């Protein structure tokens, strides 16, 4: 969302920004005292020692906050302003600052700023409108920071899921011309696509002629899962590689029959050993007596 649309979303008008600037002329000389008061509140929060373990870091952050609030009251919302707020979000995401602490801190900031405006010897003109404008700006800032934290966390989850997916789909060559993939957990369309891609790439790379798909570790098999598995075997067949599904337990076999799932020409076995023997037969290998 661009800046113009974002300002409209929060109903921040040029008049509001001018009111924030006017408030800034009153509050600018008090910013350091305001931040001191804010830290009086923060120091009693249980997270304080976690995020400010040393004095030097504490002093550095306080100086940065003075700069941040001066920029706030200048109310020049442009690309640089948004980038600075997003940087704040990135920092908070990096240190895993809880969202409730950040939002509570912004709420306390609003409370302290309003208190200072109201406690002055001379009440500013349009005080109520000024407070409303500051509130809108704080909500605006909070949105940009929280949105950045959310985006970073979403990317982290996606990267973690991708890494877990790669770890959970280890297509391995267990014999010359034979591939094995033991599936564990839940099978859905996204994971099926990942399994299919990795399997086909491995077949092309190794020129495998037999592929064993072991599903003994799959949590549950229903029509959807069965169809996903059949699609994988069909794709491998197009690559000239015969598939065998192993790990068909009595419960899975019964479920597939009850659901009326047509496994077509897919070969299945109850155990991985049986599937391995069948795969070796397909590539013309024999297992010695001592291996039986």
Tab-separated table of C-alpha atoms in Angstrom:
chain	number	residue	atom	x	y	z
A	1	UNK	CA	0.000	0.000	0.000
A	2	UNK	CA	1.451	3.399	-0.976
A	3	UNK	CA	1.737	6.332	1.425
A	4	UNK	CA	-1.252	8.222	0.032
A	5	UNK	CA	-3.547	5.220	0.429
A	6	UNK	CA	-2.141	4.489	3.878
A	7	UNK	CA	-2.822	8.049	5.037
A	8	UNK	CA	-6.377	7.764	3.723
A	9	UNK	CA	-6.829	4.461	5.531
A	10	UNK	CA	-5.951	6.097	8.846
A	11	UNK	CA	-7.780	9.321	7.906
A	12	UNK	CA	-4.628	11.327	8.474
A	13	UNK	CA	-5.180	14.637	6.693
A	14	UNK	CA	-2.805	17.510	6.113
A	15	UNK	CA	-4.703	19.377	8.832
A	16	UNK	CA	-3.942	16.500	11.248
A	17	UNK	CA	-0.261	16.625	10.341
A	18	UNK	CA	-0.212	20.369	10.924
A	19	UNK	CA	-1.804	19.830	14.358
A	20	UNK	CA	0.884	17.262	15.186
A	21	UNK	CA	3.540	19.799	14.196
A	22	UNK	CA	1.885	22.407	16.418
A	23	UNK	CA	1.904	19.957	19.320
A	24	UNK	CA	5.573	19.358	18.556
A	25	UNK	CA	6.441	23.007	19.131
A	26	UNK	CA	5.014	22.624	22.640
A	27	UNK	CA	6.403	19.175	23.414
A	28	UNK	CA	9.820	19.329	21.716
A	29	UNK	CA	11.568	20.940	24.727
A	30	UNK	CA	10.028	18.238	26.972
A	31	UNK	CA	10.905	15.145	24.929
A	32	UNK	CA	13.791	13.968	27.099
A	33	UNK	CA	11.667	14.357	30.251
A	34	UNK	CA	8.785	12.553	28.502
A	35	UNK	CA	11.082	9.628	27.606
A	36	UNK	CA	12.401	9.507	31.179
A	37	UNK	CA	8.809	9.212	32.398
A	38	UNK	CA	8.160	6.501	29.810
A	39	UNK	CA	11.119	4.488	31.086
A	40	UNK	CA	9.822	4.788	34.642
A	41	UNK	CA	6.827	2.851	33.343
A	42	UNK	CA	8.942	0.410	31.315
A	43	UNK	CA	11.339	-0.399	34.146
A	44	UNK	CA	8.571	-2.070	36.158
A	45	UNK	CA	7.601	-4.278	33.218
A	46	UNK	CA	8.936	-7.861	33.496
A	47	UNK	CA	10.502	-7.645	30.017
A	48	UNK	CA	12.710	-4.651	30.865
A	49	UNK	CA	15.762	-6.560	32.089
A	50	UNK	CA	15.465	-8.991	29.191
A	51	UNK	CA	15.791	-6.271	26.552
A	52	UNK	CA	18.049	-3.865	28.447
A	53	UNK	CA	20.640	-6.058	30.155
A	54	UNK	CA	23.376	-3.407	30.086
A	55	UNK	CA	23.478	0.312	30.808
A	56	UNK	CA	25.232	1.365	27.598
A	57	UNK	CA	22.568	-0.160	25.392
A	58	UNK	CA	19.918	1.473	27.548
A	59	UNK	CA	21.484	4.933	27.060
A	60	UNK	CA	21.872	4.405	23.310
A	61	UNK	CA	18.219	3.411	22.860
A	62	UNK	CA	17.026	6.436	24.856
A	63	UNK	CA	18.943	8.769	22.520
A	64	UNK	CA	17.428	7.033	19.495
A	65	UNK	CA	13.963	7.481	20.945
A	66	UNK	CA	14.475	11.218	21.262
A	67	UNK	CA	15.350	11.313	17.553
A	68	UNK	CA	12.356	9.127	16.753
A	69	UNK	CA	9.885	11.398	18.546
A	70	UNK	CA	11.359	14.567	17.064
A	71	UNK	CA	10.813	13.040	13.646
A	72	UNK	CA	7.296	12.086	14.711
A	73	UNK	CA	6.398	15.667	15.586
A	74	UNK	CA	7.900	16.984	12.363
A	75	UNK	CA	5.123	14.911	10.722
A	76	UNK	CA	6.850	14.718	7.361
A	77	UNK	CA	5.427	11.398	6.222
A	78	UNK	CA	7.421	10.333	3.173
A	79	UNK	CA	9.420	7.314	2.011
A	80	UNK	CA	12.236	8.063	4.463
A	81	UNK	CA	9.782	8.316	7.351
A	82	UNK	CA	8.191	4.964	6.475
A	83	UNK	CA	11.633	3.380	6.008
A	84	UNK	CA	12.659	4.559	9.489
A	85	UNK	CA	9.512	3.054	11.028
A	86	UNK	CA	10.095	-0.184	9.154
A	87	UNK	CA	13.649	-0.225	10.494
A	88	UNK	CA	12.203	0.024	14.007
A	89	UNK	CA	10.001	-2.969	13.171
A	90	UNK	CA	13.035	-4.892	11.898
A	91	UNK	CA	14.933	-4.197	15.119
A	92	UNK	CA	11.982	-5.301	17.242
A	93	UNK	CA	11.563	-8.454	15.143
A	94	UNK	CA	15.269	-9.233	15.519
A	95	UNK	CA	15.112	-9.046	19.321
A	96	UNK	CA	11.721	-10.835	19.390
A	97	UNK	CA	9.989	-8.005	21.233
A	98	UNK	CA	6.475	-9.189	22.122
A	99	UNK	CA	3.732	-7.297	20.281
A	100	UNK	CA	1.832	-6.634	23.507
A	101	UNK	CA	4.866	-4.857	24.991
A	102	UNK	CA	5.256	-2.643	21.916
A	103	UNK	CA	1.564	-1.721	21.750
A	104	UNK	CA	1.379	-1.132	25.497
A	105	UNK	CA	4.419	1.128	25.173
A	106	UNK	CA	2.796	3.163	22.405
A	107	UNK	CA	-0.378	3.441	24.448
A	108	UNK	CA	1.644	4.698	27.408
A	109	UNK	CA	3.420	7.189	25.134
A	110	UNK	CA	0.073	8.610	24.024
A	111	UNK	CA	-1.074	8.843	27.624
A	112	UNK	CA	2.072	10.713	28.710
A	113	UNK	CA	2.044	13.089	25.725
A	114	UNK	CA	-1.619	13.967	26.239
A	115	UNK	CA	-0.956	14.492	29.929
A	116	UNK	CA	1.802	16.979	29.155
A	117	UNK	CA	-0.376	18.894	26.699
A	118	UNK	CA	-3.185	19.146	29.241
A	119	UNK	CA	-0.965	20.059	32.181
A	120	UNK	CA	0.628	23.107	30.546
A	121	UNK	CA	0.032	26.532	32.028
A	122	UNK	CA	-1.672	27.589	28.839
A	123	UNK	CA	-3.924	25.143	27.036
A	124	UNK	CA	-3.152	25.009	23.286
A	125	UNK	CA	-5.817	25.973	20.798
A	126	UNK	CA	-7.800	23.054	19.375
A	127	UNK	CA	-6.502	20.773	22.140
A	128	UNK	CA	-9.016	17.989	21.438
A	129	UNK	CA	-8.271	18.026	17.701
A	130	UNK	CA	-4.556	18.027	18.475
A	131	UNK	CA	-4.896	14.963	20.720
A	132	UNK	CA	-6.928	13.183	18.053
A	133	UNK	CA	-4.283	13.962	15.415
A	134	UNK	CA	-1.482	12.646	17.650
A	135	UNK	CA	-3.533	9.508	18.289
A	136	UNK	CA	-3.945	8.917	14.555
A	137	UNK	CA	-0.210	9.353	14.030
A	138	UNK	CA	0.612	6.891	16.809
A	139	UNK	CA	-1.819	4.336	15.332
A	140	UNK	CA	-0.245	4.957	11.922
A	141	UNK	CA	3.289	4.440	13.264
A	142	UNK	CA	2.226	1.348	15.195
A	143	UNK	CA	0.688	-0.177	12.086
A	144	UNK	CA	3.876	0.275	10.037
A	145	UNK	CA	6.045	-1.233	12.795
A	146	UNK	CA	3.697	-4.172	13.504
A	147	UNK	CA	3.201	-4.838	9.786
A	148	UNK	CA	6.985	-5.046	9.377
A	149	UNK	CA	7.316	-7.425	12.327
A	150	UNK	CA	4.481	-9.548	10.909
A	151	UNK	CA	6.096	-9.690	7.455
A	152	UNK	CA	9.475	-10.694	8.888
A	153	UNK	CA	7.921	-13.367	11.097
A	154	UNK	CA	5.889	-14.647	8.152
A	155	UNK	CA	9.082	-14.941	6.083
A	156	UNK	CA	10.778	-16.743	8.963
A	157	UNK	CA	7.923	-19.245	9.193
A	158	UNK	CA	7.994	-19.781	5.431
A	159	UNK	CA	11.765	-20.371	5.494
A	160	UNK	CA	11.415	-22.698	8.469
A	161	UNK	CA	8.605	-24.611	6.747
A	162	UNK	CA	10.685	-24.883	3.582
A	163	UNK	CA	13.644	-26.198	5.562
A	164	UNK	CA	11.433	-28.679	7.386
A	165	UNK	CA	9.887	-29.734	4.082
A	166	UNK	CA	13.305	-30.356	2.587
A	167	UNK	CA	14.333	-32.337	5.650
A	168	UNK	CA	11.115	-34.358	5.537
A	169	UNK	CA	11.438	-35.313	1.863
A	170	UNK	CA	14.860	-36.992	1.635
A	171	UNK	CA	14.860	-38.839	-1.705
A	172	UNK	CA	17.785	-41.235	-1.313
A	173	UNK	CA	19.509	-43.677	-3.652
A	174	UNK	CA	19.594	-46.989	-1.709
A	175	UNK	CA	20.861	-49.094	-4.612
A	176	UNK	CA	22.052	-48.498	-8.131
A	177	UNK	CA	18.855	-47.532	-9.955
A	178	UNK	CA	16.629	-47.602	-6.837
A	179	UNK	CA	15.355	-44.538	-4.933
A	180	UNK	CA	13.659	-44.458	-1.541
A	181	UNK	CA	11.493	-41.762	0.005
A	182	UNK	CA	10.119	-42.404	3.508
A	183	UNK	CA	7.205	-40.035	4.109
A	184	UNK	CA	6.392	-38.919	7.650
A	185	UNK	CA	3.583	-36.691	8.916
A	186	UNK	CA	0.796	-34.992	6.996
A	187	UNK	CA	0.468	-35.082	3.214
A	188	UNK	CA	-1.218	-32.135	1.506
A	189	UNK	CA	-1.202	-30.671	-2.007
A	190	UNK	CA	1.759	-28.357	-1.337
A	191	UNK	CA	3.881	-31.137	0.121
A	192	UNK	CA	2.843	-33.467	-2.700
A	193	UNK	CA	4.131	-30.956	-5.226
A	194	UNK	CA	7.406	-30.659	-3.330
A	195	UNK	CA	7.774	-34.442	-3.120
A	196	UNK	CA	7.014	-34.776	-6.816
A	197	UNK	CA	9.530	-32.107	-7.828
A	198	UNK	CA	12.333	-33.574	-5.714
A	199	UNK	CA	11.579	-37.120	-6.823
A	200	UNK	CA	11.504	-36.284	-10.528
A	201	UNK	CA	14.723	-34.277	-10.232
A	202	UNK	CA	16.412	-37.201	-8.473
A	203	UNK	CA	15.149	-39.670	-11.090
A	204	UNK	CA	16.516	-37.502	-13.892
A	205	UNK	CA	19.823	-37.111	-12.057
A	206	UNK	CA	20.295	-40.779	-11.114
A	207	UNK	CA	18.421	-42.446	-14.017
A	208	UNK	CA	16.651	-44.590	-11.442
A	209	UNK	CA	14.317	-47.318	-12.673
A	210	UNK	CA	12.547	-48.066	-9.384
A	211	UNK	CA	11.159	-45.723	-6.759
A	212	UNK	CA	9.975	-46.878	-3.324
A	213	UNK	CA	7.567	-44.545	-1.535
A	214	UNK	CA	7.223	-45.666	2.085
A	215	UNK	CA	4.120	-44.310	3.843
A	216	UNK	CA	4.369	-46.225	7.115
A	217	UNK	CA	5.030	-42.896	8.873
A	218	UNK	CA	2.089	-41.020	7.349
A	219	UNK	CA	-0.405	-40.012	10.032
A	220	UNK	CA	-3.623	-40.693	8.142
A	221	UNK	CA	-4.607	-41.778	4.662
A	222	UNK	CA	-7.853	-40.615	3.102
A	223	UNK	CA	-9.078	-40.115	-0.444
A	224	UNK	CA	-7.137	-36.876	-0.832
A	225	UNK	CA	-3.867	-38.359	0.436
A	226	UNK	CA	-4.304	-41.478	-1.723
A	227	UNK	CA	-4.889	-39.368	-4.826
A	228	UNK	CA	-1.786	-37.293	-4.024
A	229	UNK	CA	0.300	-40.460	-3.769
A	230	UNK	CA	-1.094	-41.882	-7.015
A	231	UNK	CA	-0.252	-38.652	-8.841
A	232	UNK	CA	3.350	-38.971	-7.654
A	233	UNK	CA	3.607	-42.539	-8.952
A	234	UNK	CA	2.041	-41.538	-12.277
A	235	UNK	CA	4.596	-38.759	-12.686
A	236	UNK	CA	7.516	-41.093	-11.961
A	237	UNK	CA	6.176	-43.592	-14.539
A	238	UNK	CA	6.298	-40.886	-17.199
A	239	UNK	CA	10.010	-40.603	-16.366
A	240	UNK	CA	10.478	-44.324	-16.997
A	241	UNK	CA	10.671	-45.171	-13.300
A	242	UNK	CA	8.343	-47.774	-11.729
A	243	UNK	CA	6.932	-46.873	-8.302
A	244	UNK	CA	6.156	-49.076	-5.333
A	245	UNK	CA	4.224	-47.832	-2.302
A	246	UNK	CA	5.289	-49.616	0.880
A	247	UNK	CA	3.980	-49.421	4.427
A	248	UNK	CA	0.398	-50.373	3.564
A	249	UNK	CA	-0.908	-51.474	6.957
A	250	UNK	CA	-4.157	-53.431	7.412
A	251	UNK	CA	-5.837	-50.227	8.625
A	252	UNK	CA	-4.708	-48.251	5.555
A	253	UNK	CA	-5.729	-51.071	3.213
A	254	UNK	CA	-9.162	-51.242	4.831
A	255	UNK	CA	-9.556	-47.461	4.634
A	256	UNK	CA	-8.666	-47.368	0.934
A	257	UNK	CA	-11.150	-50.140	0.161
A	258	UNK	CA	-13.916	-48.450	2.179
A	259	UNK	CA	-13.255	-45.147	0.426
A	260	UNK	CA	-13.300	-46.855	-2.965
A	261	UNK	CA	-9.894	-45.453	-3.885
A	262	UNK	CA	-8.606	-46.896	-7.151
A	263	UNK	CA	-4.857	-47.397	-6.867
A	264	UNK	CA	-4.768	-48.485	-10.503
A	265	UNK	CA	-1.589	-50.215	-11.534
A	266	UNK	CA	0.427	-48.994	-8.555
A	267	UNK	CA	2.248	-51.831	-6.834
A	268	UNK	CA	1.994	-51.877	-3.037
A	269	UNK	CA	3.642	-53.829	-0.236
A	270	UNK	CA	3.119	-54.134	3.479
A	271	UNK	CA	6.775	-53.733	4.435
A	272	UNK	CA	9.763	-51.791	3.242
A	273	UNK	CA	11.752	-55.025	2.913
A	274	UNK	CA	9.167	-56.448	0.487
A	275	UNK	CA	9.237	-53.196	-1.501
A	276	UNK	CA	13.036	-53.285	-1.645
A	277	UNK	CA	13.029	-56.874	-2.939
A	278	UNK	CA	10.434	-55.964	-5.566
A	279	UNK	CA	12.445	-52.939	-6.644
A	280	UNK	CA	15.562	-55.053	-7.093
A	281	UNK	CA	13.600	-57.506	-9.209
A	282	UNK	CA	12.524	-54.637	-11.425
A	283	UNK	CA	16.121	-53.627	-12.092
A	284	UNK	CA	17.240	-57.232	-12.536
A	285	UNK	CA	19.162	-57.596	-9.276
A	286	UNK	CA	19.007	-60.587	-6.952
A	287	UNK	CA	19.286	-60.588	-3.176
A	288	UNK	CA	21.683	-63.130	-1.761
A	289	UNK	CA	20.450	-65.814	0.598
A	290	UNK	CA	22.334	-64.307	3.517
A	291	UNK	CA	20.330	-61.070	3.184
A	292	UNK	CA	17.029	-62.933	3.598
